[in-house]
PDB file of C-alpha atoms and ligand atoms in Angstrom:
ATOM      1  CA  MET A 148      69.032 106.149 112.874  1.00 57.00           C
ATOM      2  CA  THR A 149      72.855 106.326 112.988  1.00 78.00           C
ATOM      3  CA  THR A 150      74.791 107.532 110.411  1.00 93.00           C
ATOM      4  CA  HIS A 151      77.929 107.183 108.239  1.00 98.00           C
ATOM      5  CA  LEU A 152      80.960 109.345 108.921  1.00 98.00           C
ATOM      6  CA  ILE A 153      83.441 110.716 106.275  1.00 98.00           C
ATOM      7  CA  ILE A 154      86.835 112.458 107.290  1.00 98.00           C
ATOM      8  CA  GLY A 155      87.629 114.610 104.725  1.00 96.00           C
ATOM      9  CA  GLY A 156      84.237 115.016 102.903  1.00 94.00           C
ATOM     10  CA  THR A 157      85.271 118.030 100.764  1.00 94.00           C
ATOM     11  CA  GLY A 158      88.081 116.253  99.418  1.00 96.00           C
ATOM     12  CA  LYS A 159      88.755 114.307  96.087  1.00 97.00           C
ATOM     13  CA  THR A 160      87.395 110.693  96.771  1.00 97.00           C
ATOM     14  CA  GLY A 161      85.521 111.992 100.240  1.00 97.00           C
ATOM     15  CA  ARG A 162      82.840 114.005  98.335  1.00 97.00           C
ATOM     16  CA  ARG A 163      82.204 111.258  95.645  1.00 98.00           C
ATOM     17  CA  VAL A 164      81.703 109.168  98.673  1.00 98.00           C
ATOM     18  CA  ALA A 165      79.040 111.386 100.590  1.00 98.00           C
ATOM     19  CA  SER A 166      77.343 112.014  96.762  1.00 98.00           C
ATOM     20  CA  LEU A 167      77.259 108.251  96.291  1.00 98.00           C
ATOM     21  CA  LEU A 168      75.742 107.623 100.237  1.00 98.00           C
ATOM     22  CA  HIS A 169      73.406 110.896  99.435  1.00 97.00           C
ATOM     23  CA  ASP A 170      72.063 109.660  96.525  1.00 97.00           C
ATOM     24  CA  ARG A 171      70.806 106.309  98.161  1.00 97.00           C
ATOM     25  CA  ASP A 172      69.224 108.076 101.249  1.00 96.00           C
ATOM     26  CA  PHE A 173      71.711 107.260 103.389  1.00 97.00           C
ATOM     27  CA  PRO A 174      72.442 109.811 106.320  1.00 97.00           C
ATOM     28  CA  VAL A 175      76.085 111.164 106.058  1.00 97.00           C
ATOM     29  CA  THR A 176      78.381 113.458 108.807  1.00 97.00           C
ATOM     30  CA  SER A 177      81.225 114.517 107.090  1.00 96.00           C
ATOM     31  CA  LEU A 178      84.057 116.314 109.285  1.00 94.00           C
ATOM     32  CA  SER A 179      87.242 118.313 108.232  1.00 90.00           C
ATOM     33  CA  ARG A 180      88.971 121.684 109.045  1.00 93.00           C
ATOM     34  CA  PRO A 181      88.060 123.333 111.600  1.00 92.00           C
ATOM     35  CA  SER A 182      85.951 120.706 113.532  1.00 93.00           C
ATOM     36  CA  PHE A 183      88.420 117.787 112.784  1.00 97.00           C
ATOM     37  CA  ASP A 184      91.856 118.684 112.352  1.00 97.00           C
ATOM     38  CA  TRP A 185      94.490 116.446 111.897  1.00 97.00           C
ATOM     39  CA  ASN A 186      97.055 119.121 112.962  1.00 96.00           C
ATOM     40  CA  ASP A 187      95.007 119.685 116.356  1.00 97.00           C
ATOM     41  CA  PRO A 188      94.566 116.322 118.353  1.00 97.00           C
ATOM     42  CA  ALA A 189      91.925 118.309 120.881  1.00 97.00           C
ATOM     43  CA  THR A 190      89.787 118.307 117.623  1.00 98.00           C
ATOM     44  CA  TRP A 191      89.560 114.278 117.275  1.00 98.00           C
ATOM     45  CA  SER A 192      86.945 113.818 119.813  1.00 98.00           C
ATOM     46  CA  SER A 193      84.497 115.152 117.197  1.00 97.00           C
ATOM     47  CA  VAL A 194      84.276 111.603 115.645  1.00 97.00           C
ATOM     48  CA  GLU A 195      83.747 110.101 118.506  1.00 97.00           C
ATOM     49  CA  ARG A 196      80.105 109.018 118.151  1.00 95.00           C
ATOM     50  CA  PRO A 197      78.585 106.257 117.023  1.00 95.00           C
ATOM     51  CA  ALA A 198      77.992 105.343 113.371  1.00 97.00           C
ATOM     52  CA  ASP A 199      77.196 102.010 110.674  1.00 98.00           C
ATOM     53  CA  SER A 200      80.502 102.778 108.962  1.00 98.00           C
ATOM     54  CA  ALA A 201      83.385 105.533 108.700  1.00 98.00           C
ATOM     55  CA  TYR A 202      85.327 106.827 105.692  1.00 98.00           C
ATOM     56  CA  LEU A 203      88.428 107.832 107.014  1.00 98.00           C
ATOM     57  CA  THR A 204      91.209 109.840 104.592  1.00 98.00           C
ATOM     58  CA  PHE A 205      94.201 111.473 105.789  1.00 98.00           C
ATOM     59  CA  ALA A 206      95.583 114.640 104.422  1.00 94.00           C
ATOM     60  CA  PRO A 207      98.169 115.678 103.207  1.00 90.00           C
ATOM     61  CA  ASP A 208      99.334 112.430 102.673  1.00 91.00           C
ATOM     62  CA  LEU A 209      99.571 108.817 104.785  1.00 94.00           C
ATOM     63  CA  THR A 210     103.114 108.860 103.939  1.00 89.00           C
ATOM     64  CA  PHE A 211     103.959 112.208 105.988  1.00 89.00           C
ATOM     65  CA  PRO A 212     105.620 112.006 109.432  1.00 91.00           C
ATOM     66  CA  GLY A 213     102.965 110.762 112.203  1.00 96.00           C
ATOM     67  CA  ALA A 214     100.792 109.992 109.875  1.00 97.00           C
ATOM     68  CA  PRO A 215     100.319 105.983 110.525  1.00 97.00           C
ATOM     69  CA  GLU A 216      99.668 107.001 114.129  1.00 97.00           C
ATOM     70  CA  ALA A 217      97.162 109.637 113.930  1.00 98.00           C
ATOM     71  CA  VAL A 218      94.555 107.427 111.794  1.00 98.00           C
ATOM     72  CA  ALA A 219      95.432 104.412 114.165  1.00 98.00           C
ATOM     73  CA  GLU A 220      93.965 107.196 117.069  1.00 98.00           C
ATOM     74  CA  VAL A 221      91.412 108.183 115.220  1.00 98.00           C
ATOM     75  CA  ALA A 222      90.006 104.917 114.189  1.00 98.00           C
ATOM     76  CA  ASP A 223      90.419 103.670 117.848  1.00 98.00           C
ATOM     77  CA  ARG A 224      88.294 106.585 118.968  1.00 98.00           C
ATOM     78  CA  MET A 225      85.861 105.599 116.156  1.00 98.00           C
ATOM     79  CA  ALA A 226      85.923 102.027 116.708  1.00 98.00           C
ATOM     80  CA  ARG A 227      85.658 103.147 120.674  1.00 98.00           C
ATOM     81  CA  ALA A 228      82.489 104.872 120.109  1.00 97.00           C
ATOM     82  CA  GLY A 229      80.826 102.247 118.218  1.00 97.00           C
ATOM     83  CA  VAL A 230      81.603 102.989 114.430  1.00 98.00           C
ATOM     84  CA  ARG A 231      80.852  99.590 112.908  1.00 97.00           C
ATOM     85  CA  ARG A 232      83.044  99.860 109.560  1.00 98.00           C
ATOM     86  CA  ILE A 233      85.696 101.508 109.205  1.00 98.00           C
ATOM     87  CA  VAL A 234      87.576 101.993 105.516  1.00 98.00           C
ATOM     88  CA  LEU A 235      90.744 103.758 105.489  1.00 98.00           C
ATOM     89  CA  LEU A 236      91.644 105.668 101.766  1.00 98.00           C
ATOM     90  CA  SER A 237      95.356 104.134 101.282  1.00 98.00           C
ATOM     91  CA  GLY A 238      98.131 104.649  98.681  1.00 96.00           C
ATOM     92  CA  ARG A 239     100.035 101.167  96.833  1.00 95.00           C
ATOM     93  CA  GLY A 240     102.880 100.321  97.460  1.00 91.00           C
ATOM     94  CA  GLU A 241     104.172 102.933 100.417  1.00 91.00           C
ATOM     95  CA  ALA A 242     105.164 101.381 103.295  1.00 92.00           C
ATOM     96  CA  GLN A 243     104.303 103.756 105.785  1.00 93.00           C
ATOM     97  CA  ALA A 244     100.737 103.470 104.117  1.00 96.00           C
ATOM     98  CA  GLN A 245     100.968 100.071 104.689  1.00 96.00           C
ATOM     99  CA  ARG A 246     101.729 100.424 108.209  1.00 97.00           C
ATOM    100  CA  ALA A 247      98.658 102.524 108.663  1.00 98.00           C
ATOM    101  CA  GLU A 248      96.218 100.117 107.330  1.00 98.00           C
ATOM    102  CA  CYS A 249      97.523  97.816 109.633  1.00 98.00           C
ATOM    103  CA  LEU A 250      97.124 100.191 112.730  1.00 98.00           C
ATOM    104  CA  VAL A 251      93.839 100.750 111.477  1.00 98.00           C
ATOM    105  CA  ALA A 252      92.666  97.027 111.066  1.00 98.00           C
ATOM    106  CA  GLU A 253      94.129  96.859 114.747  1.00 98.00           C
ATOM    107  CA  ALA A 254      92.041  99.251 116.275  1.00 98.00           C
ATOM    108  CA  ALA A 255      88.717  98.456 114.401  1.00 98.00           C
ATOM    109  CA  GLN A 256      89.242  94.557 115.878  1.00 98.00           C
ATOM    110  CA  ARG A 257      90.331  95.757 119.458  1.00 98.00           C
ATOM    111  CA  TYR A 258      86.658  96.930 119.571  1.00 98.00           C
ATOM    112  CA  GLY A 259      85.120  94.552 117.184  1.00 98.00           C
ATOM    113  CA  ALA A 260      84.579  96.681 114.243  1.00 98.00           C
ATOM    114  CA  SER A 261      85.161  95.281 110.573  1.00 98.00           C
ATOM    115  CA  TRP A 262      87.804  97.259 108.737  1.00 98.00           C
ATOM    116  CA  GLY A 263      88.391  97.670 105.145  1.00 98.00           C
ATOM    117  CA  THR A 264      90.916  99.730 102.538  1.00 98.00           C
ATOM    118  CA  VAL A 265      90.944 100.861  99.579  1.00 98.00           C
ATOM    119  CA  ARG A 266      94.618 100.857  98.326  1.00 98.00           C
ATOM    120  CA  CYS A 267      94.653 103.430  95.041  1.00 98.00           C
ATOM    121  CA  ALA A 268      96.920 104.062  92.307  1.00 97.00           C
ATOM    122  CA  PHE A 269      97.836 107.461  91.443  1.00 97.00           C
ATOM    123  CA  PHE A 270      94.343 109.108  90.943  1.00 98.00           C
ATOM    124  CA  MET A 271      93.234 110.182  87.593  1.00 98.00           C
ATOM    125  CA  GLN A 272      91.611 113.198  89.160  1.00 98.00           C
ATOM    126  CA  ASN A 273      94.926 114.352  89.858  1.00 96.00           C
ATOM    127  CA  PHE A 274      95.003 115.650  86.770  1.00 98.00           C
ATOM    128  CA  ASP A 275      92.016 117.783  86.469  1.00 97.00           C
ATOM    129  CA  GLU A 276      90.792 118.658  90.010  1.00 96.00           C
ATOM    130  CA  SER A 277      94.209 118.771  91.832  1.00 91.00           C
ATOM    131  CA  LEU A 278      98.300 120.291  91.000  1.00 88.00           C
ATOM    132  CA  PHE A 279      97.935 119.487  87.321  1.00 94.00           C
ATOM    133  CA  ALA A 280      94.784 121.033  86.632  1.00 95.00           C
ATOM    134  CA  GLU A 281      96.403 124.453  86.047  1.00 92.00           C
ATOM    135  CA  PRO A 282      99.238 123.897  83.915  1.00 94.00           C
ATOM    136  CA  LEU A 283      97.208 121.217  81.684  1.00 97.00           C
ATOM    137  CA  GLY A 284      94.776 123.901  80.917  1.00 96.00           C
ATOM    138  CA  ALA A 285      97.660 125.954  80.033  1.00 95.00           C
ATOM    139  CA  GLY A 286      99.056 123.892  77.795  1.00 97.00           C
ATOM    140  CA  HIS A 287     102.192 122.524  79.402  1.00 96.00           C
ATOM    141  CA  LEU A 288     102.751 119.980  82.281  1.00 97.00           C
ATOM    142  CA  ALA A 289     106.154 119.649  83.759  1.00 97.00           C
ATOM    143  CA  PHE A 290     106.446 117.104  85.967  1.00 97.00           C
ATOM    144  CA  THR A 291     109.517 114.511  87.100  1.00 97.00           C
ATOM    145  CA  ALA A 292     108.238 111.539  86.026  1.00 97.00           C
ATOM    146  CA  GLY A 293     109.831 109.795  82.689  1.00 95.00           C
ATOM    147  CA  ASP A 294     109.247 106.851  81.086  1.00 96.00           C
ATOM    148  CA  VAL A 295     107.799 104.763  84.478  1.00 97.00           C
ATOM    149  CA  ARG A 296     104.446 103.361  83.540  1.00 98.00           C
ATOM    150  CA  GLU A 297     101.337 103.608  86.207  1.00 98.00           C
ATOM    151  CA  PRO A 298      98.091 102.028  86.565  1.00 98.00           C
ATOM    152  CA  PHE A 299      95.987 105.570  87.335  1.00 98.00           C
ATOM    153  CA  VAL A 300      92.460 104.934  88.926  1.00 98.00           C
ATOM    154  CA  ASP A 301      89.205 106.439  88.388  1.00 98.00           C
ATOM    155  CA  LEU A 302      88.023 107.980  91.672  1.00 98.00           C
ATOM    156  CA  ASP A 303      84.423 107.070  90.904  1.00 98.00           C
ATOM    157  CA  ASP A 304      85.532 103.789  90.748  1.00 98.00           C
ATOM    158  CA  VAL A 305      87.462 104.546  94.262  1.00 98.00           C
ATOM    159  CA  ALA A 306      84.032 105.606  95.675  1.00 98.00           C
ATOM    160  CA  GLU A 307      81.856 103.137  94.711  1.00 98.00           C
ATOM    161  CA  VAL A 308      84.414 100.248  96.179  1.00 98.00           C
ATOM    162  CA  ALA A 309      84.795 102.160  99.643  1.00 98.00           C
ATOM    163  CA  VAL A 310      80.907 102.503  99.582  1.00 98.00           C
ATOM    164  CA  ALA A 311      80.280  98.817  98.878  1.00 98.00           C
ATOM    165  CA  MET A 312      82.432  98.202 102.007  1.00 98.00           C
ATOM    166  CA  MET A 313      80.853 100.808 104.280  1.00 98.00           C
ATOM    167  CA  LEU A 314      77.428  99.302 103.029  1.00 97.00           C
ATOM    168  CA  GLY A 315      78.472  95.871 103.674  1.00 96.00           C
ATOM    169  CA  GLU A 316      77.975  95.261  99.969  1.00 97.00           C
ATOM    170  CA  ALA A 317      81.648  94.156  99.518  1.00 97.00           C
ATOM    171  CA  PRO A 318      83.481  91.875 102.128  1.00 97.00           C
ATOM    172  CA  VAL A 319      85.432  93.806 104.436  1.00 97.00           C
ATOM    173  CA  ASN A 320      88.072  93.026 107.072  1.00 98.00           C
ATOM    174  CA  ARG A 321      90.440  93.307 103.704  1.00 98.00           C
ATOM    175  CA  ALA A 322      92.304  95.600 101.424  1.00 98.00           C
ATOM    176  CA  TYR A 323      91.201  96.043  97.775  1.00 98.00           C
ATOM    177  CA  GLU A 324      94.031  96.998  95.453  1.00 98.00           C
ATOM    178  CA  LEU A 325      92.550  99.661  92.952  1.00 98.00           C
ATOM    179  CA  THR A 326      94.392 100.484  89.365  1.00 98.00           C
ATOM    180  CA  GLY A 327      93.012 101.532  86.454  1.00 98.00           C
ATOM    181  CA  PRO A 328      92.864  98.953  83.384  1.00 98.00           C
ATOM    182  CA  ARG A 329      96.341 100.389  81.387  1.00 97.00           C
ATOM    183  CA  LEU A 330      99.691 101.353  82.325  1.00 98.00           C
ATOM    184  CA  MET A 331     100.384 104.763  80.926  1.00 98.00           C
ATOM    185  CA  THR A 332     103.376 107.280  81.019  1.00 98.00           C
ATOM    186  CA  PHE A 333     102.912 110.782  82.335  1.00 98.00           C
ATOM    187  CA  ALA A 334     103.621 111.710  78.421  1.00 98.00           C
ATOM    188  CA  ASP A 335     100.348 108.927  77.496  1.00 98.00           C
ATOM    189  CA  ALA A 336      98.040 110.559  80.000  1.00 98.00           C
ATOM    190  CA  THR A 337      98.761 114.180  78.506  1.00 98.00           C
ATOM    191  CA  ALA A 338      98.315 113.162  75.190  1.00 98.00           C
ATOM    192  CA  ASP A 339      94.708 111.618  76.038  1.00 98.00           C
ATOM    193  CA  ILE A 340      93.901 114.753  77.731  1.00 98.00           C
ATOM    194  CA  ALA A 341      94.760 116.750  74.914  1.00 98.00           C
ATOM    195  CA  ALA A 342      92.935 114.158  72.541  1.00 97.00           C
ATOM    196  CA  ALA A 343      90.023 114.816  74.497  1.00 97.00           C
ATOM    197  CA  VAL A 344      90.452 118.554  74.674  1.00 97.00           C
ATOM    198  CA  GLY A 345      91.273 119.164  71.187  1.00 96.00           C
ATOM    199  CA  ARG A 346      94.449 121.323  71.129  1.00 95.00           C
ATOM    200  CA  PRO A 347      97.841 120.207  71.740  1.00 97.00           C
ATOM    201  CA  ILE A 348      99.002 120.044  75.545  1.00 97.00           C
ATOM    202  CA  ALA A 349     103.059 119.356  76.050  1.00 98.00           C
ATOM    203  CA  TYR A 350     104.366 117.466  78.644  1.00 98.00           C
ATOM    204  CA  GLU A 351     107.925 117.909  79.668  1.00 98.00           C
ATOM    205  CA  GLN A 352     110.144 115.964  82.258  1.00 97.00           C
ATOM    206  CA  VAL A 353     111.886 118.243  85.154  1.00 97.00           C
ATOM    207  CA  THR A 354     114.092 117.771  88.044  1.00 96.00           C
ATOM    208  CA  THR A 355     112.819 117.184  91.520  1.00 95.00           C
ATOM    209  CA  ALA A 356     114.199 120.647  92.288  1.00 96.00           C
ATOM    210  CA  HIS A 357     112.058 122.208  89.716  1.00 96.00           C
ATOM    211  CA  LEU A 358     108.706 120.401  90.721  1.00 96.00           C
ATOM    212  CA  VAL A 359     109.604 121.530  94.020  1.00 96.00           C
ATOM    213  CA  ALA A 360     110.093 125.248  93.099  1.00 96.00           C
ATOM    214  CA  ASP A 361     106.936 124.855  90.533  1.00 93.00           C
ATOM    215  CA  LEU A 362     104.785 123.637  93.778  1.00 93.00           C
ATOM    216  CA  VAL A 363     105.985 126.514  96.237  1.00 94.00           C
ATOM    217  CA  ASP A 364     105.009 128.965  93.426  1.00 93.00           C
ATOM    218  CA  ALA A 365     101.595 127.199  92.888  1.00 88.00           C
ATOM    219  CA  GLY A 366     101.104 128.298  96.726  1.00 91.00           C
ATOM    220  CA  LEU A 367     102.405 124.590  98.914  1.00 92.00           C
ATOM    221  CA  PRO A 368     104.083 125.052 101.697  1.00 93.00           C
ATOM    222  CA  VAL A 369     107.575 124.690 100.991  1.00 94.00           C
ATOM    223  CA  ASP A 370     107.754 121.331 103.579  1.00 91.00           C
ATOM    224  CA  GLU A 371     104.727 119.753 101.538  1.00 90.00           C
ATOM    225  CA  ALA A 372     105.891 120.604  98.470  1.00 93.00           C
ATOM    226  CA  GLY A 373     109.590 118.820  99.370  1.00 94.00           C
ATOM    227  CA  GLY A 374     107.389 116.053 100.849  1.00 90.00           C
ATOM    228  CA  LEU A 375     105.242 115.555  97.614  1.00 91.00           C
ATOM    229  CA  ALA A 376     108.261 115.697  95.137  1.00 93.00           C
ATOM    230  CA  GLU A 377     110.045 112.822  97.401  1.00 91.00           C
ATOM    231  CA  LEU A 378     106.744 111.032  97.842  1.00 90.00           C
ATOM    232  CA  PHE A 379     106.378 111.412  94.117  1.00 93.00           C
ATOM    233  CA  GLY A 380     110.162 109.732  93.312  1.00 91.00           C
ATOM    234  CA  GLU A 381     109.082 106.844  95.592  1.00 89.00           C
ATOM    235  CA  ILE A 382     106.043 105.807  94.275  1.00 90.00           C
ATOM    236  CA  LEU A 383     107.118 106.255  90.467  1.00 93.00           C
ATOM    237  CA  ASP A 384     109.979 104.446  90.561  1.00 94.00           C
ATOM    238  CA  GLY A 385     108.459 101.020  88.421  1.00 95.00           C
ATOM    239  CA  HIS A 386     107.787  99.132  91.275  1.00 96.00           C
ATOM    240  CA  ASN A 387     104.184  99.701  90.871  1.00 96.00           C
ATOM    241  CA  ALA A 388     104.083  99.232  87.337  1.00 97.00           C
ATOM    242  CA  HIS A 389     101.819  96.852  87.199  1.00 97.00           C
ATOM    243  CA  VAL A 390      97.493  96.604  86.528  1.00 98.00           C
ATOM    244  CA  VAL A 391      95.656  94.643  89.039  1.00 98.00           C
ATOM    245  CA  ASP A 392      92.018  93.335  88.918  1.00 96.00           C
ATOM    246  CA  GLY A 393      90.493  95.484  92.811  1.00 98.00           C
ATOM    247  CA  VAL A 394      87.759  97.002  91.076  1.00 98.00           C
ATOM    248  CA  ARG A 395      86.232  93.836  89.582  1.00 98.00           C
ATOM    249  CA  GLU A 396      86.937  91.842  92.693  1.00 97.00           C
ATOM    250  CA  ALA A 397      84.555  94.097  94.271  1.00 98.00           C
ATOM    251  CA  LEU A 398      82.041  95.824  91.840  1.00 98.00           C
ATOM    252  CA  GLY A 399      82.140  92.703  89.377  1.00 97.00           C
ATOM    253  CA  ARG A 400      82.936  94.797  86.537  1.00 98.00           C
ATOM    254  CA  PRO A 401      85.762  96.724  84.864  1.00 98.00           C
ATOM    255  CA  ALA A 402      87.607  99.256  86.089  1.00 98.00           C
ATOM    256  CA  ARG A 403      87.137 102.651  84.442  1.00 98.00           C
ATOM    257  CA  ASP A 404      89.724 103.906  81.689  1.00 98.00           C
ATOM    258  CA  PHE A 405      91.729 107.228  81.018  1.00 98.00           C
ATOM    259  CA  ALA A 406      89.920 107.951  77.987  1.00 97.00           C
ATOM    260  CA  ASP A 407      86.805 107.779  79.577  1.00 97.00           C
ATOM    261  CA  TYR A 408      87.603 110.094  82.641  1.00 98.00           C
ATOM    262  CA  ALA A 409      89.138 112.521  80.512  1.00 98.00           C
ATOM    263  CA  ALA A 410      86.035 112.862  78.159  1.00 97.00           C
ATOM    264  CA  ARG A 411      83.800 113.308  81.267  1.00 97.00           C
ATOM    265  CA  ALA A 412      86.214 115.585  82.546  1.00 98.00           C
ATOM    266  CA  VAL A 413      86.155 117.967  79.267  1.00 97.00           C
ATOM    267  CA  ALA A 414      82.607 117.398  79.695  1.00 97.00           C
ATOM    268  CA  ALA A 415      82.335 118.860  82.894  1.00 96.00           C
ATOM    269  CA  GLY A 416      84.690 121.933  81.994  1.00 96.00           C
ATOM    270  CA  ALA A 417      88.221 120.783  82.669  1.00 97.00           C
ATOM    271  CA  TRP A 418      91.226 122.019  80.994  1.00 96.00           C
ATOM    272  CA  ASN A 419      89.624 125.167  79.774  1.00 88.00           C
ATOM    273  CA  GLY A 420      92.053 127.641  79.861  1.00 74.00           C
ATOM    274  CA  GLY A 421      93.408 126.978  83.421  1.00 46.00           C
ATOM    275  CA  GLU A 422      90.561 127.152  85.605  1.00 48.00           C
ATOM    276  CA  VAL A 423      90.267 124.187  87.940  1.00 45.00           C
ATOM    277  CA  ALA A 424      86.809 122.297  87.433  1.00 43.00           C
ATOM    278  CA  SER A 425      84.224 122.286  90.531  1.00 43.00           C
TER     279      SER A 425
HETATM  280  N1  NAP B 111      96.850 111.778  95.150  1.00 51.90           N
HETATM  281  C1  NAP B 111      96.862 110.502  94.917  1.00 51.90           C
HETATM  282  O1  NAP B 111      97.126 109.926  93.701  1.00 51.90           O
HETATM  283  C2  NAP B 111      96.711 109.486  96.046  1.00 51.90           C
HETATM  284  C3  NAP B 111      97.032 108.316  95.260  1.00 51.90           C
HETATM  285  C4  NAP B 111      96.947 107.088  96.414  1.00 51.90           C
HETATM  286  C5  NAP B 111      96.377 107.582  97.859  1.00 51.90           C
HETATM  287  N2  NAP B 111      96.296 108.848  98.353  1.00 51.90           N
HETATM  288  C6  NAP B 111      95.924 109.189  99.111  1.00 51.90           C
HETATM  289  O2  NAP B 111      94.521 110.080  99.630  1.00 51.90           O
HETATM  290  C7  NAP B 111      94.998 111.064 100.907  1.00 51.90           C
HETATM  291  C8  NAP B 111      94.231 112.325 100.076  1.00 51.90           C
HETATM  292  O3  NAP B 111      93.287 112.500  99.602  1.00 51.90           O
HETATM  293  P1  NAP B 111      92.557 113.441  98.547  1.00 51.90           P
HETATM  294  O4  NAP B 111      93.221 113.466  97.475  1.00 51.90           O
HETATM  295  O5  NAP B 111      91.202 112.727  98.466  1.00 51.90           O
HETATM  296  O6  NAP B 111      92.246 114.572  99.289  1.00 51.90           O
HETATM  297  P2  NAP B 111      92.187 116.247  98.675  1.00 51.90           P
HETATM  298  O7  NAP B 111      91.110 116.024  97.790  1.00 51.90           O
HETATM  299  O8  NAP B 111      93.622 116.680  98.721  1.00 51.90           O
HETATM  300  O9  NAP B 111      91.105 116.719 100.195  1.00 51.90           O
HETATM  301  C9  NAP B 111      91.491 116.524 101.533  1.00 51.90           C
HETATM  302  C10 NAP B 111      90.517 116.624 101.829  1.00 51.90           C
HETATM  303  O10 NAP B 111      91.032 116.614 103.266  1.00 51.90           O
HETATM  304  C11 NAP B 111      90.505 117.771 104.412  1.00 51.90           C
HETATM  305  N3  NAP B 111      92.009 118.180 104.948  1.00 51.90           N
HETATM  306  C12 NAP B 111      93.191 118.705 104.500  1.00 51.90           C
HETATM  307  N4  NAP B 111      93.991 119.107 105.518  1.00 51.90           N
HETATM  308  C13 NAP B 111      93.000 118.801 106.570  1.00 51.90           C
HETATM  309  C14 NAP B 111      93.891 118.576 107.796  1.00 51.90           C
HETATM  310  N5  NAP B 111      94.893 119.177 108.055  1.00 51.90           N
HETATM  311  N6  NAP B 111      92.713 117.947 108.839  1.00 51.90           N
HETATM  312  C15 NAP B 111      91.436 117.709 108.651  1.00 51.90           C
HETATM  313  N7  NAP B 111      91.157 117.443 107.260  1.00 51.90           N
HETATM  314  C16 NAP B 111      92.030 118.163 106.106  1.00 51.90           C
HETATM  315  C17 NAP B 111      90.175 118.441 103.474  1.00 51.90           C
HETATM  316  O11 NAP B 111      89.314 119.301 103.547  1.00 51.90           O
HETATM  317  P3  NAP B 111      89.282 120.942 104.513  1.00 51.90           P
HETATM  318  O12 NAP B 111      90.069 121.483 103.379  1.00 51.90           O
HETATM  319  O13 NAP B 111      87.906 121.143 104.110  1.00 51.90           O
HETATM  320  O14 NAP B 111      89.719 120.669 105.657  1.00 51.90           O
HETATM  321  C18 NAP B 111      89.565 117.561 102.371  1.00 51.90           C
HETATM  322  O15 NAP B 111      88.267 117.521 102.322  1.00 51.90           O
HETATM  323  C19 NAP B 111      96.045 110.903 101.168  1.00 51.90           C
HETATM  324  O16 NAP B 111      96.193 110.287 102.618  1.00 51.90           O
HETATM  325  C20 NAP B 111      96.867 110.256 100.111  1.00 51.90           C
HETATM  326  O17 NAP B 111      97.480 109.196 100.851  1.00 51.90           O
HETATM  327  C21 NAP B 111      96.505 110.130  97.168  1.00 51.90           C
END
């Protein structure tokens, strides 16, 4: 019996993909540091094993320098070793991410493998499993976005679409562009979270320099903080401010709404005074 390979299986999307596959008794091989490290090409041979499918996530972000070439090289090694379907996690409206998608598709096709892309809007789970969790728990979120609206996507939807492609239950050799059902500002999202938690939470728009300082205070290396702040400016300039129907195309049902996500996160213990939900 072969397996399903997950690169970044401990990450926000990777662990959901692993859990869906486990629930259906499919064997999963999960790779992350130290056995596989994007910063150490000597570890990339760990992906060279036959598998029914692979879920490929890059960290910290596909828009970082060298990322498209790195994912292309890893996809090439997978396909050459006999991985039959490669599904890439990608970002919406980001030129470099779309270049990575093309390179991964070419690598798969070179060896007769199939490919797929989950091309995602800003994750809802960034609010409770990532950078925003602690400030929201403390009652005050400071971020650079102003009036721009974003169709935040639920990672449980993203994982379901990825698994459907990995198992051949949704058509492959294509990208699914995945958004939630509603355009919202970051202040709207904060208000939905405050309503779900049952106490006030303030949203404050701040400068890029302020955000970078906050990210460095939160423990990010300066380069990564600067890169992320630059990325936020690029993706949140209004060009992604439209809802699309990729979740329904892949799964035949509507995408989950932000208010449902916030209620589930609260039930799981999110935003309870600065503790990050596990
Ligand atoms: N955040 C968004 O709103 C958004 C939207 C669209 C697309 N994306 C894309 O999502 C991807 C990030 O996914 P995510 O947010 O789910 O990740 P995440 O939750 O931050 O998890 C990162 C995963 O990668 C692993 N990892 C970290 N550094 C690594 C390294 N140097 N080498 C190998 N593995 C490493 C981590 O495991 P260990 O720490 O155990 O190694 C973990 O499994 C990026 O490529 C980005 O372009 C993000």
